[in-house]
PDB file of C-alpha atoms in Angstrom:
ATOM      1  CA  UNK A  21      19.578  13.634 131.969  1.00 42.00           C
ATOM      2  CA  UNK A  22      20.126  14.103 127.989  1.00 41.00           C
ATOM      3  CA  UNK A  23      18.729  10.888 127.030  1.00 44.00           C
ATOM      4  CA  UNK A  24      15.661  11.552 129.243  1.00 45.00           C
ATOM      5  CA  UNK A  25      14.921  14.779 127.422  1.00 43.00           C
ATOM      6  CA  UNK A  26      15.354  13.361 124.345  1.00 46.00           C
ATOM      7  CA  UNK A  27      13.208  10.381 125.249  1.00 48.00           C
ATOM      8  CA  UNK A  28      10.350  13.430 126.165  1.00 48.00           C
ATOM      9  CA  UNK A  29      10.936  15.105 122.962  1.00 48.00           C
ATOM     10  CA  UNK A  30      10.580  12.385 120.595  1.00 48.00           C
ATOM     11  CA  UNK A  31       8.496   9.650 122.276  1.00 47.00           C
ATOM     12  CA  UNK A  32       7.969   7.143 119.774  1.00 51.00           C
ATOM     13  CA  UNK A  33      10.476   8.202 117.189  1.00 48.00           C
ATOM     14  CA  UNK A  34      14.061   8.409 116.492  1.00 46.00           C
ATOM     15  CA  UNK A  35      15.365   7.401 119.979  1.00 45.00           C
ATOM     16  CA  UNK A  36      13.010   4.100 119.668  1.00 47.00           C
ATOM     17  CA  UNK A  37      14.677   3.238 116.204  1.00 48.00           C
ATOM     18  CA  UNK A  38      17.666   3.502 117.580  1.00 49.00           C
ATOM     19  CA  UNK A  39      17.266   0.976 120.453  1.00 48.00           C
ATOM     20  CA  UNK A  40      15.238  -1.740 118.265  1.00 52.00           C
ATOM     21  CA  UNK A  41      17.526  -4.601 117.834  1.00 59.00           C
ATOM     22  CA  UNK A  42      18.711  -5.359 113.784  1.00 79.00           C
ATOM     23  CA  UNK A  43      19.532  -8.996 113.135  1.00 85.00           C
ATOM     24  CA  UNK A  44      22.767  -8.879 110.621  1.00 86.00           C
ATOM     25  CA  UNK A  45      23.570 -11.438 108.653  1.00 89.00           C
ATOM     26  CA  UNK A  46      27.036 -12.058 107.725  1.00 89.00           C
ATOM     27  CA  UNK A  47      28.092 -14.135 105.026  1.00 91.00           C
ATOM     28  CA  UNK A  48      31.650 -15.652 105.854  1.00 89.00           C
ATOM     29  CA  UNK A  49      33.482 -16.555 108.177  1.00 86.00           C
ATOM     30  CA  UNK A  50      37.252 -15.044 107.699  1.00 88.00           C
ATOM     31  CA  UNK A  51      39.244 -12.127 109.130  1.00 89.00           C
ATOM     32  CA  UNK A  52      36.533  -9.649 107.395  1.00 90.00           C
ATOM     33  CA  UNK A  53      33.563 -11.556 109.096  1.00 88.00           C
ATOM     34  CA  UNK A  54      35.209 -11.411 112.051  1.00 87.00           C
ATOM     35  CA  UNK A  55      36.319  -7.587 111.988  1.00 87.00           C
ATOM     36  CA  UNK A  56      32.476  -6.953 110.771  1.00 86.00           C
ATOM     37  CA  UNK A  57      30.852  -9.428 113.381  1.00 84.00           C
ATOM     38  CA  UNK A  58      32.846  -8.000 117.038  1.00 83.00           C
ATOM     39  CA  UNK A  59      31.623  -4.464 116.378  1.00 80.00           C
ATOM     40  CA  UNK A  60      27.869  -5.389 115.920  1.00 77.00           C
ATOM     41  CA  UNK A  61      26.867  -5.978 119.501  1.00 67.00           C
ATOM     42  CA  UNK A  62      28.116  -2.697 120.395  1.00 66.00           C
ATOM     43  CA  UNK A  63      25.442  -1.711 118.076  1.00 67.00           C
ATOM     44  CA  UNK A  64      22.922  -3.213 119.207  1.00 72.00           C
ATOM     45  CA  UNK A  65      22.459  -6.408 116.622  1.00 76.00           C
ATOM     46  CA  UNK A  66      22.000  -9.742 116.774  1.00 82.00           C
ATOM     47  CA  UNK A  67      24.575 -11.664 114.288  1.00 86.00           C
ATOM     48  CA  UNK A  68      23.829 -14.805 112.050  1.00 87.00           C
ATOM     49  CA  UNK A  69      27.224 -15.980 110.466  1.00 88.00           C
ATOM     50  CA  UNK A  70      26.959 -18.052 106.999  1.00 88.00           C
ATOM     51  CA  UNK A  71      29.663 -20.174 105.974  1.00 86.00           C
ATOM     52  CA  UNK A  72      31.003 -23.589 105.900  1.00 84.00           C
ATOM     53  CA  UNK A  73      30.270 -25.493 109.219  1.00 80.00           C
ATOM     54  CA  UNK A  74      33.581 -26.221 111.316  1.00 84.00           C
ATOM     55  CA  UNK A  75      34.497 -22.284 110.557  1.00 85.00           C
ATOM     56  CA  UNK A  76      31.102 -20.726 112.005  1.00 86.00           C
ATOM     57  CA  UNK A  77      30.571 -22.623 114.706  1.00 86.00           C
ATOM     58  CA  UNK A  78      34.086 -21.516 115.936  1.00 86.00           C
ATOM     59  CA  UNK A  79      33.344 -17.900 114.654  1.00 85.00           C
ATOM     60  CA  UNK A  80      29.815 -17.642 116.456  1.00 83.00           C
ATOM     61  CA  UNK A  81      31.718 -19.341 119.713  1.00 84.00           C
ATOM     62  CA  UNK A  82      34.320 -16.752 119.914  1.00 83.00           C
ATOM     63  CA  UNK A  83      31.582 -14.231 119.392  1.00 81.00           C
ATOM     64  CA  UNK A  84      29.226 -15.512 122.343  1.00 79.00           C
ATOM     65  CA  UNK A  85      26.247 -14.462 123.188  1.00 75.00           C
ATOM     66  CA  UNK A  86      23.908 -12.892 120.110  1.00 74.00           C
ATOM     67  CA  UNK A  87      26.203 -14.548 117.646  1.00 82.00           C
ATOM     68  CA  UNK A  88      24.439 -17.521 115.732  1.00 85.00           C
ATOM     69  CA  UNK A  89      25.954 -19.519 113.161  1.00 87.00           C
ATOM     70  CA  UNK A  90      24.680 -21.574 110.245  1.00 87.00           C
ATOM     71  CA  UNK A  91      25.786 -23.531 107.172  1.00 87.00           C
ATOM     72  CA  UNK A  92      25.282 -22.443 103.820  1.00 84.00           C
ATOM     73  CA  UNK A  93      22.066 -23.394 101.752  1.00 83.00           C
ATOM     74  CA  UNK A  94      20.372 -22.230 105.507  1.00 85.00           C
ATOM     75  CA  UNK A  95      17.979 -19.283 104.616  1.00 87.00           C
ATOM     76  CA  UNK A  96      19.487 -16.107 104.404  1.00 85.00           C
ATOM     77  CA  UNK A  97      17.977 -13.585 106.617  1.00 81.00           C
ATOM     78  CA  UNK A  98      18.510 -10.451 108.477  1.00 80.00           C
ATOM     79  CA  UNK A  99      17.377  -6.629 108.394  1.00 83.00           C
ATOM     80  CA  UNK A 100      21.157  -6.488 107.074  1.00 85.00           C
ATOM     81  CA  UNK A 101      23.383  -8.739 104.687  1.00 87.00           C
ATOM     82  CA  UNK A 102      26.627  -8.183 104.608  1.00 89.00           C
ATOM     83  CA  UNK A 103      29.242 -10.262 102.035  1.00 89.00           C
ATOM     84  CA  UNK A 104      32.729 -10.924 103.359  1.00 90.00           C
ATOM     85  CA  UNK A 105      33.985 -13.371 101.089  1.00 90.00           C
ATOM     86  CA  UNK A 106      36.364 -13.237  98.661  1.00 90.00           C
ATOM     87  CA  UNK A 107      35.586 -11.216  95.186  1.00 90.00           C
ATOM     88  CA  UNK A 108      36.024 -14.526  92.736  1.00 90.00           C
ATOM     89  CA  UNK A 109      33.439 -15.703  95.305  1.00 88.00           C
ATOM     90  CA  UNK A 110      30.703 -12.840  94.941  1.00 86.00           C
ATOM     91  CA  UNK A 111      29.079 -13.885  91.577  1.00 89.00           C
ATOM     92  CA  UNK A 112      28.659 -17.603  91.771  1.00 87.00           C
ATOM     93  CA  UNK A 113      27.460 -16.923  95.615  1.00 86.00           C
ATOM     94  CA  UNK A 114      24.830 -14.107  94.085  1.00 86.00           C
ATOM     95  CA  UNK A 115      23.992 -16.594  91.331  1.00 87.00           C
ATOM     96  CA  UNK A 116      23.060 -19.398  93.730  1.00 84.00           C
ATOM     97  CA  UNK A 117      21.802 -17.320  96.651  1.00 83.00           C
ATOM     98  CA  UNK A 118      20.060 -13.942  94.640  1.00 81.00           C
ATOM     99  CA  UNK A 119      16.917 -14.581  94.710  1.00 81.00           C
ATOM    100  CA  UNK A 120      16.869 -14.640  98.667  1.00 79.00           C
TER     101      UNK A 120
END
């Protein structure tokens, strides 16, 4: 009855944002990835995993459906990015990958 109201109230608004499906891209594939990648269907988002091939396939498996995976130098895309690989890892990964 709530949501009904508040679809009334604010057609075409914030209730519409909230239902519009983000695509997140994580880059990774370890026990961060993971812990980032389970709750994102519960919000809503489709999930492209980045990483090294044997690891994301298995990641984006155990994920099911809405969970993609892909190898790195594969475009980098997404309403959201999200790193979850290993600090010494950050800078060369931001060096090669920035300028996507």
């Amino acid at each position: 009855m709530l949501h009904q109201w508040i679809a009334a109230a604010l057609p075409g608004g914030l209730l519409e944002r909230q239902t519009q499906l983000n695509t997140v891209t994580i880059i990774g594939t370890g026990p961060m990835a993971y812990a980032l990648a389970v709750k994102m269907p519960h919000g809503r988002c489709e999930v492209n995993i980045l990483g090294d091939d044997r690891p994301v396939q298995a990641l984006a498996h155990l994920l099911g459906t809405g969970a993609q995976g892909a190898c790195y130098g594969t475009p980098i895309g997404g309403t959201i990015v999200e790193l979850a690989i290993p600090y010494p890892d950050i800078e060369p990964f931001v060096v090669k990958y920035g300028h996507q």
